[in-house]
PDB file of C-alpha atoms in Angstrom:
ATOM      1  CA  MET D  84     -10.213   3.331  -1.406  1.00 95.00           C
ATOM      2  CA  LYS D  85      -9.422   6.948  -0.709  1.00 97.00           C
ATOM      3  CA  LEU D  86      -9.831   9.177   2.310  1.00 98.00           C
ATOM      4  CA  ASP D  87     -13.101  11.021   2.238  1.00 98.00           C
ATOM      5  CA  LEU D  88     -13.439  14.609   3.462  1.00 98.00           C
ATOM      6  CA  SER D  89     -14.243  13.377   6.966  1.00 98.00           C
ATOM      7  CA  GLY D  90     -11.046  11.302   7.008  1.00 98.00           C
ATOM      8  CA  GLU D  91      -8.955  14.197   5.714  1.00 98.00           C
ATOM      9  CA  ASN D  92     -10.410  16.489   8.361  1.00 98.00           C
ATOM     10  CA  PHE D  93      -9.764  13.876  11.063  1.00 98.00           C
ATOM     11  CA  ILE D  94      -6.059  13.689  10.175  1.00 98.00           C
ATOM     12  CA  ILE D  95      -5.750  17.461   9.826  1.00 98.00           C
ATOM     13  CA  LYS D  96      -7.277  17.895  13.285  1.00 98.00           C
ATOM     14  CA  GLU D  97      -4.972  15.241  14.786  1.00 97.00           C
ATOM     15  CA  GLU D  98      -1.803  16.513  13.120  1.00 96.00           C
ATOM     16  CA  GLY D  99      -2.607  20.200  13.207  1.00 96.00           C
ATOM     17  CA  MET D 100      -1.514  22.605  10.511  1.00 98.00           C
ATOM     18  CA  VAL D 101       1.698  24.530  11.101  1.00 98.00           C
ATOM     19  CA  LEU D 102       2.876  26.733   8.257  1.00 98.00           C
ATOM     20  CA  HIS D 103       6.530  26.921   9.303  1.00 98.00           C
ATOM     21  CA  PRO D 104       9.006  24.139  10.069  1.00 98.00           C
ATOM     22  CA  TYR D 105       8.779  22.753  13.601  1.00 98.00           C
ATOM     23  CA  LEU D 106      10.034  19.712  15.475  1.00 97.00           C
ATOM     24  CA  ASP D 107       7.329  17.111  16.001  1.00 95.00           C
ATOM     25  CA  SER D 108       7.021  15.117  19.223  1.00 90.00           C
ATOM     26  CA  ALA D 109       9.783  12.777  18.019  1.00 91.00           C
ATOM     27  CA  GLY D 110      12.075  15.711  17.194  1.00 95.00           C
ATOM     28  CA  ILE D 111      11.658  15.380  13.409  1.00 96.00           C
ATOM     29  CA  PRO D 112      11.435  18.556  11.284  1.00 98.00           C
ATOM     30  CA  THR D 113       7.841  18.805  10.073  1.00 98.00           C
ATOM     31  CA  ILE D 114       5.685  21.296   8.173  1.00 98.00           C
ATOM     32  CA  GLY D 115       2.066  21.708   7.155  1.00 98.00           C
ATOM     33  CA  VAL D 116      -0.170  18.803   8.146  1.00 98.00           C
ATOM     34  CA  GLY D 117       2.387  16.493   9.744  1.00 97.00           C
ATOM     35  CA  CYS D 118       4.595  16.275   6.638  1.00 98.00           C
ATOM     36  CA  THR D 119       8.239  15.382   7.238  1.00 97.00           C
ATOM     37  CA  TYR D 120       9.168  15.456   3.553  1.00 97.00           C
ATOM     38  CA  TYR D 121       8.067  17.056   0.296  1.00 98.00           C
ATOM     39  CA  GLU D 122       6.667  15.420  -2.845  1.00 97.00           C
ATOM     40  CA  ASP D 123      10.158  14.964  -4.326  1.00 97.00           C
ATOM     41  CA  GLY D 124      11.332  13.089  -1.215  1.00 96.00           C
ATOM     42  CA  THR D 125      13.360  15.992   0.179  1.00 98.00           C
ATOM     43  CA  LYS D 126      13.179  16.024   3.975  1.00 98.00           C
ATOM     44  CA  VAL D 127      11.800  19.089   5.738  1.00 98.00           C
ATOM     45  CA  THR D 128      14.508  21.111   7.483  1.00 98.00           C
ATOM     46  CA  MET D 129      14.233  23.745  10.161  1.00 98.00           C
ATOM     47  CA  THR D 130      15.558  26.348   7.701  1.00 98.00           C
ATOM     48  CA  ASP D 131      12.801  25.806   5.106  1.00 98.00           C
ATOM     49  CA  GLU D 132      10.625  28.774   4.201  1.00 98.00           C
ATOM     50  CA  PRO D 133       7.110  28.960   5.672  1.00 98.00           C
ATOM     51  CA  ILE D 134       4.285  27.775   3.424  1.00 98.00           C
ATOM     52  CA  THR D 135       0.718  28.958   2.877  1.00 98.00           C
ATOM     53  CA  GLU D 136      -2.366  27.104   4.079  1.00 98.00           C
ATOM     54  CA  GLU D 137      -3.144  26.274   0.446  1.00 98.00           C
ATOM     55  CA  ARG D 138       0.346  24.770  -0.011  1.00 98.00           C
ATOM     56  CA  ALA D 139       0.026  22.846   3.275  1.00 98.00           C
ATOM     57  CA  LEU D 140      -3.191  21.227   2.037  1.00 98.00           C
ATOM     58  CA  GLN D 141      -1.679  20.516  -1.390  1.00 98.00           C
ATOM     59  CA  LEU D 142       1.367  18.908   0.238  1.00 98.00           C
ATOM     60  CA  PHE D 143      -0.828  16.830   2.552  1.00 98.00           C
ATOM     61  CA  HIS D 144      -3.013  15.610  -0.330  1.00 97.00           C
ATOM     62  CA  ASN D 145       0.075  14.562  -2.285  1.00 97.00           C
ATOM     63  CA  ILE D 146       1.912  12.964   0.650  1.00 97.00           C
ATOM     64  CA  VAL D 147      -1.106  11.030   1.998  1.00 98.00           C
ATOM     65  CA  LYS D 148      -1.707   9.119  -1.271  1.00 97.00           C
ATOM     66  CA  PRO D 149       0.959   6.442  -0.654  1.00 97.00           C
ATOM     67  CA  PHE D 150      -0.472   5.878   2.827  1.00 98.00           C
ATOM     68  CA  GLU D 151      -3.911   5.295   1.310  1.00 98.00           C
ATOM     69  CA  GLN D 152      -2.308   2.885  -1.153  1.00 98.00           C
ATOM     70  CA  THR D 153      -0.505   1.047   1.646  1.00 98.00           C
ATOM     71  CA  VAL D 154      -3.721   0.483   3.589  1.00 98.00           C
ATOM     72  CA  THR D 155      -5.477  -0.665   0.418  1.00 98.00           C
ATOM     73  CA  ARG D 156      -2.616  -3.045  -0.422  1.00 98.00           C
ATOM     74  CA  VAL D 157      -2.095  -4.691   2.985  1.00 98.00           C
ATOM     75  CA  ILE D 158      -5.675  -4.942   4.287  1.00 98.00           C
ATOM     76  CA  ARG D 159      -7.338  -7.865   2.547  1.00 98.00           C
ATOM     77  CA  VAL D 160     -10.807  -7.671   4.071  1.00 98.00           C
ATOM     78  CA  PRO D 161     -13.569  -5.200   3.235  1.00 98.00           C
ATOM     79  CA  LEU D 162     -13.450  -1.955   5.213  1.00 98.00           C
ATOM     80  CA  THR D 163     -16.020   0.707   5.857  1.00 98.00           C
ATOM     81  CA  GLN D 164     -15.029   4.253   4.942  1.00 98.00           C
ATOM     82  CA  ASN D 165     -14.473   5.130   8.611  1.00 98.00           C
ATOM     83  CA  GLN D 166     -12.317   2.037   9.163  1.00 98.00           C
ATOM     84  CA  PHE D 167     -10.237   3.003   6.154  1.00 98.00           C
ATOM     85  CA  ASN D 168      -9.950   6.614   7.370  1.00 98.00           C
ATOM     86  CA  ALA D 169      -8.816   5.463  10.832  1.00 98.00           C
ATOM     87  CA  LEU D 170      -6.206   3.103   9.392  1.00 98.00           C
ATOM     88  CA  VAL D 171      -4.824   5.740   7.019  1.00 98.00           C
ATOM     89  CA  SER D 172      -4.519   8.101   9.993  1.00 98.00           C
ATOM     90  CA  LEU D 173      -2.558   5.465  11.920  1.00 98.00           C
ATOM     91  CA  CYS D 174      -0.398   4.585   8.905  1.00 98.00           C
ATOM     92  CA  PHE D 175       0.325   8.282   8.232  1.00 98.00           C
ATOM     93  CA  ASN D 176       1.439   8.655  11.844  1.00 96.00           C
ATOM     94  CA  ILE D 177       3.564   5.512  12.277  1.00 96.00           C
ATOM     95  CA  GLY D 178       4.821   5.025   8.721  1.00 95.00           C
ATOM     96  CA  PHE D 179       4.346   2.536   5.871  1.00 95.00           C
ATOM     97  CA  ILE D 180       6.740  -0.131   7.085  1.00 97.00           C
ATOM     98  CA  ALA D 181       5.614  -0.204  10.717  1.00 97.00           C
ATOM     99  CA  PHE D 182       1.979  -0.312   9.648  1.00 98.00           C
ATOM    100  CA  SER D 183       2.495  -2.971   6.970  1.00 98.00           C
ATOM    101  CA  ARG D 184       4.376  -5.297   9.335  1.00 98.00           C
ATOM    102  CA  SER D 185       2.137  -4.695  12.345  1.00 98.00           C
ATOM    103  CA  THR D 186       0.218  -7.308  14.280  1.00 98.00           C
ATOM    104  CA  LEU D 187      -2.763  -4.989  13.847  1.00 98.00           C
ATOM    105  CA  VAL D 188      -2.801  -5.652  10.093  1.00 98.00           C
ATOM    106  CA  LYS D 189      -2.597  -9.412  10.734  1.00 98.00           C
ATOM    107  CA  LYS D 190      -5.465  -9.193  13.232  1.00 98.00           C
ATOM    108  CA  ILE D 191      -7.681  -7.197  10.884  1.00 98.00           C
ATOM    109  CA  ASN D 192      -6.964  -9.588   8.013  1.00 98.00           C
ATOM    110  CA  SER D 193      -7.822 -12.565  10.229  1.00 98.00           C
ATOM    111  CA  ARG D 194     -11.123 -10.888  11.148  1.00 98.00           C
ATOM    112  CA  ALA D 195     -10.209 -10.522  14.819  1.00 98.00           C
ATOM    113  CA  SER D 196     -12.734  -9.149  17.286  1.00 98.00           C
ATOM    114  CA  LEU D 197     -13.054  -5.412  17.844  1.00 98.00           C
ATOM    115  CA  ALA D 198     -11.584  -5.925  21.319  1.00 98.00           C
ATOM    116  CA  GLU D 199      -8.421  -7.423  19.798  1.00 98.00           C
ATOM    117  CA  ILE D 200      -8.226  -4.697  17.159  1.00 98.00           C
ATOM    118  CA  GLU D 201      -8.516  -2.053  19.876  1.00 98.00           C
ATOM    119  CA  VAL D 202      -5.597  -3.620  21.777  1.00 98.00           C
ATOM    120  CA  TRP D 203      -3.396  -3.580  18.683  1.00 98.00           C
ATOM    121  CA  ILE D 204      -4.305  -0.004  17.726  1.00 98.00           C
ATOM    122  CA  LEU D 205      -3.566   1.199  21.253  1.00 97.00           C
ATOM    123  CA  VAL D 206      -0.128  -0.482  21.163  1.00 96.00           C
ATOM    124  CA  TRP D 207       1.081   2.384  18.945  1.00 97.00           C
ATOM    125  CA  ASN D 208       0.829   5.001  21.683  1.00 96.00           C
ATOM    126  CA  LYS D 209       4.427   5.911  22.467  1.00 94.00           C
ATOM    127  CA  VAL D 210       6.957   8.465  21.276  1.00 91.00           C
ATOM    128  CA  GLY D 211      10.339   8.234  22.946  1.00 86.00           C
ATOM    129  CA  GLY D 212       8.934   5.673  25.385  1.00 89.00           C
ATOM    130  CA  GLU D 213       6.179   8.004  26.570  1.00 90.00           C
ATOM    131  CA  PRO D 214       2.483   7.205  25.918  1.00 92.00           C
ATOM    132  CA  ILE D 215       1.719  10.633  24.450  1.00 94.00           C
ATOM    133  CA  LEU D 216      -0.290   9.245  21.531  1.00 96.00           C
ATOM    134  CA  LEU D 217      -2.814   7.283  23.585  1.00 96.00           C
ATOM    135  CA  GLY D 218      -5.542   9.899  23.065  1.00 97.00           C
ATOM    136  CA  ARG D 219      -5.029   9.855  19.302  1.00 98.00           C
ATOM    137  CA  ARG D 220      -5.095   6.055  19.189  1.00 98.00           C
ATOM    138  CA  LYS D 221      -8.342   6.032  21.184  1.00 98.00           C
ATOM    139  CA  ARG D 222      -9.872   8.536  18.747  1.00 98.00           C
ATOM    140  CA  GLU D 223      -8.702   6.422  15.797  1.00 98.00           C
ATOM    141  CA  PHE D 224     -10.312   3.337  17.325  1.00 98.00           C
ATOM    142  CA  GLU D 225     -13.493   5.309  17.947  1.00 98.00           C
ATOM    143  CA  LEU D 226     -13.487   6.344  14.286  1.00 98.00           C
ATOM    144  CA  TYR D 227     -12.749   2.738  13.267  1.00 98.00           C
ATOM    145  CA  THR D 228     -15.884   1.584  15.105  1.00 98.00           C
ATOM    146  CA  THR D 229     -18.154   4.412  13.902  1.00 97.00           C
ATOM    147  CA  ILE D 230     -20.734   3.307  11.380  1.00 90.00           C
TER     148      ILE D 230
END
C-alpha cells in the first residue's frame, strides 16, 4: 500500500512544514516535513541552507517511502487505507525499528480488539519522558478507526 493524499496531508499537518533547519521536540535537527535526514542518508544539520516548499514536499515523498514499505512488510493482516495512513504516521514519527518491534504490531497481527490497539498506540506518547505526543497518538487512533 501507499499513503493516499489524505494520509500525506495528515502527516504534513502533524509534523508541520518548516523550511529551515530546526530542533524537533527531541532536540534532533530537522527540516521540511519532519525530515531528519536527506535522500542520500546525510543527517540534517543546523547549518543547512533553507529549502523551498516544493523541495520540502519532494524530500518528504522520498523519505516516507521506506516507512510505507515497513508498514506493508510487518503488518500481516488486511488494512483499510486510513489504518495504513495512521500506521505510517506513527512509524514515520517513532522510526522503523521501534515500530517493527512494537507490541502494537504484534497486537494488530493477532487481530486484537480496537481497545487493545488504542492502548498500544497511546503508549508511544513521550519525548524525553514527557507525554507531549498524546494528542498526536489520539489523532492517529482516530484516523485508524475512521472508515
